[in-house]
C-alpha positions as a Python dict, from the first residue, in 0.01 Angstrom:
ca = {
    (1, 'M'): (0, 0, 0),
    (2, 'N'): (263, -47, 250),
    (3, 'V'): (244, -383, 397),
    (4, 'Y'): (239, -296, 749),
    (5, 'Y'): (-57, -102, 680),
    (6, 'A'): (-234, -386, 522),
    (7, 'K'): (-133, -632, 817),
    (8, 'T'): (-279, -360, 1037),
    (9, 'A'): (-591, -328, 897),
    (10, 'L'): (-643, -699, 867),
    (11, 'Y'): (-551, -708, 1257),
    (12, 'A'): (-802, -389, 1349),
    (13, 'Y'): (-1067, -587, 1102),
    (14, 'P'): (-1250, -795, 1344),
    (15, 'N'): (-1249, -511, 1625),
    (16, 'L'): (-1379, -230, 1409),
    (17, 'R'): (-1721, -248, 1473),
    (18, 'A'): (-1645, -239, 1856),
    (19, 'V'): (-1408, 77, 1808),
    (20, 'A'): (-1728, 257, 1580),
    (21, 'D'): (-1931, 139, 1908),
    (22, 'Q'): (-1676, 293, 2138),
    (23, 'I'): (-1672, 641, 1909),
    (24, 'D'): (-2042, 670, 1934),
    (25, 'E'): (-2017, 668, 2347),
    (26, 'L'): (-1764, 916, 2312),
    (27, 'V'): (-1957, 1145, 2117),
    (28, 'E'): (-2288, 1107, 2315),
    (29, 'R'): (-2067, 1182, 2622),
    (30, 'K'): (-1951, 1490, 2444),
    (31, 'A'): (-2259, 1584, 2343),
    (32, 'L'): (-2428, 1499, 2691),
    (33, 'F'): (-2149, 1701, 2862),
    (34, 'S'): (-2094, 2000, 2685),
    (35, 'I'): (-2291, 2191, 2923),
    (36, 'N'): (-1985, 2166, 3172),
    (37, 'D'): (-1752, 2210, 2860),
    (38, 'Y'): (-1650, 2577, 2855),
    (39, 'S'): (-1468, 2587, 2529),
    (40, 'P'): (-1591, 2763, 2211),
    (41, 'A'): (-1899, 2560, 2075),
    (42, 'I'): (-1800, 2543, 1750),
    (43, 'E'): (-1475, 2363, 1864),
    (44, 'Q'): (-1685, 2097, 2066),
    (45, 'C'): (-1888, 2046, 1725),
    (46, 'E'): (-1588, 2006, 1552),
    (47, 'K'): (-1436, 1739, 1772),
    (48, 'I'): (-1792, 1542, 1723),
    (49, 'V'): (-1738, 1562, 1361),
    (50, 'D'): (-1406, 1459, 1383),
    (51, 'F'): (-1542, 1138, 1573),
    (52, 'T'): (-1802, 1081, 1293),
    (53, 'F'): (-1534, 1097, 1010),
    (54, 'Q'): (-1309, 872, 1209),
    (55, 'K'): (-1636, 623, 1242),
    (56, 'D'): (-1706, 690, 856),
    (57, 'V'): (-1341, 589, 813),
    (58, 'L'): (-1376, 266, 997),
    (59, 'F'): (-1687, 136, 793),
    (60, 'A'): (-1490, 226, 444),
    (61, 'L'): (-1170, 13, 562),
    (62, 'K'): (-1403, -264, 689),
    (63, 'L'): (-1632, -257, 353),
    (64, 'R'): (-1268, -257, 134),
    (65, 'I'): (-1146, -549, 351),
    (66, 'E'): (-1480, -725, 290),
    (67, 'E'): (-1448, -673, -57),
    (68, 'I'): (-1095, -827, -95),
    (69, 'F'): (-1163, -1089, 117),
    (70, 'N'): (-1451, -1236, -80),
    (71, 'K'): (-1232, -1236, -390),
    (72, 'L'): (-977, -1460, -171),
    (73, 'S'): (-959, -1872, -258),
    (74, 'D'): (-1080, -2059, 20),
    (75, 'D'): (-713, -2139, 128),
    (76, 'E'): (-617, -1758, 110),
    (77, 'K'): (-914, -1714, 336),
    (78, 'D'): (-850, -1986, 548),
    (79, 'C'): (-533, -1852, 636),
    (80, 'I'): (-633, -1472, 702),
    (81, 'E'): (-902, -1588, 929),
    (82, 'Y'): (-610, -1807, 1122),
    (83, 'K'): (-330, -1519, 1154),
    (84, 'Y'): (-590, -1235, 1165),
    (85, 'F'): (-933, -1293, 1256),
    (86, 'K'): (-954, -1584, 1481),
    (87, 'R'): (-1300, -1576, 1450),
    (88, 'K'): (-1329, -1958, 1363),
    (89, 'P'): (-1323, -2253, 1674),
    (90, 'K'): (-964, -2406, 1693),
    (91, 'E'): (-1132, -2718, 1573),
    (92, 'Y'): (-1178, -2617, 1225),
    (93, 'F'): (-746, -2539, 1170),
    (94, 'K'): (-742, -2856, 1337),
    (95, 'D'): (-541, -3026, 1012),
    (96, 'F'): (-414, -2686, 890),
    (97, 'D'): (-60, -2680, 829),
    (98, 'F'): (45, -2323, 1065),
    (99, 'E'): (446, -2495, 1127),
    (100, 'S'): (579, -2473, 772),
    (101, 'R'): (814, -2287, 550),
    (102, 'A'): (545, -2315, 307),
    (103, 'Y'): (257, -2151, 514),
    (104, 'F'): (504, -1842, 605),
    (105, 'R'): (564, -1780, 283),
    (106, 'K'): (207, -1807, 149),
    (107, 'Q'): (108, -1559, 458),
    (108, 'I'): (376, -1324, 309),
    (109, 'K'): (236, -1387, -24),
    (110, 'I'): (-133, -1309, 100),
    (111, 'A'): (-19, -928, 271),
    (112, 'K'): (147, -824, -41),
    (113, 'K'): (-196, -938, -220),
    (114, 'V'): (-427, -763, 32),
    (115, 'A'): (-181, -422, -6),
    (116, 'E'): (-205, -439, -342),
    (117, 'K'): (-581, -499, -343),
    (118, 'L'): (-616, -208, -71),
    (119, 'E'): (-389, -1, -275),
    (120, 'K'): (-613, -39, -592),
    (121, 'G'): (-909, 18, -362),
    (122, 'G'): (-829, 362, -309),
    (123, 'A'): (-662, 261, 69),
    (124, 'T'): (-275, 438, -24),
    (125, 'D'): (-39, 487, 231),
    (126, 'K'): (-121, 835, 210),
    (127, 'W'): (-519, 757, 243),
    (128, 'F'): (-408, 535, 564),
    (129, 'E'): (-136, 751, 716),
    (130, 'E'): (-400, 1108, 685),
    (131, 'N'): (-718, 871, 807),
    (132, 'C'): (-612, 599, 1021),
    (133, 'L'): (-337, 668, 1191),
    (134, 'T'): (-476, 978, 1319),
    (135, 'M'): (-632, 736, 1552),
    (136, 'D'): (-460, 622, 1863),
    (137, 'F'): (-616, 212, 1821),
    (138, 'F'): (-400, 220, 1462),
    (139, 'K'): (-116, 409, 1589),
    (140, 'E'): (-90, 135, 1871),
    (141, 'L'): (-214, -129, 1658),
    (142, 'L'): (68, -72, 1389),
    (143, 'K'): (349, -14, 1637),
    (144, 'R'): (273, -375, 1742),
    (145, 'V'): (286, -568, 1424),
    (146, 'I'): (644, -373, 1343),
    (147, 'E'): (782, -509, 1667),
    (148, 'H'): (618, -874, 1610),
    (149, 'E'): (782, -855, 1239),
    (150, 'N'): (1088, -695, 1358),
    (151, 'N'): (1114, -981, 1658),
    (152, 'C'): (1010, -1262, 1396),
    (153, 'R'): (1323, -1131, 1179),
    (154, 'K'): (1562, -1147, 1532),
    (155, 'N'): (1450, -1446, 1696),
    (156, 'P'): (1289, -1684, 1446),
    (157, 'K'): (1121, -1928, 1674),
    (158, 'K'): (1173, -2308, 1609),
    (159, 'S'): (865, -2542, 1514),
    (160, 'L'): (692, -2738, 1765),
    (161, 'K'): (861, -3061, 1577),
    (162, 'A'): (1193, -2913, 1597),
    (163, 'L'): (1109, -2845, 1961),
    (164, 'R'): (967, -3185, 1992),
    (165, 'N'): (1272, -3342, 1865),
    (166, 'E'): (1511, -3166, 2069),
    (167, 'T'): (1343, -3221, 2390),
    (168, 'L'): (1317, -3606, 2298),
    (169, 'T'): (1693, -3638, 2201),
    (170, 'K'): (1797, -3446, 2562),
    (171, 'R'): (1580, -3713, 2711),
    (172, 'M'): (1735, -4023, 2501),
    (173, 'T'): (2104, -3903, 2596),
    (174, 'A'): (2033, -3818, 2958),
}
């Protein structure tokens, strides 16, 4: 699987339940207000079936990610939690090294590993494109992931240590 798709899936994971709930609300509204919709009933039913299928896709992706997550090492889980899920309190990551080059290399390695496992589990590029990228949520998220990756390559951020040292040097020379 394309690494961008895998990263998009990881960023989406914490929100999949909320997106599914929104689909439920949309289906309910479509059903309740179908009396005011003068399009053919079969078209209305097809829209509801499409929304239901999208919800199935969300849960299938959620299950695949959970299976993969449960097979990762504790260190890999922490890296994913820190970068993608953000479910744990900041205190949990108090001594977590998220500034070193080793951390960033580790994140790249983990993303590739997740992409490979998703591919082996049936979430191929084609599957992702046909099932996930039909939803605006995933289209927008993928766009943001690609933009973020491009920005990181063009303009790498300085580490906090480098910024502190630069600030100290300026103060000492002033």
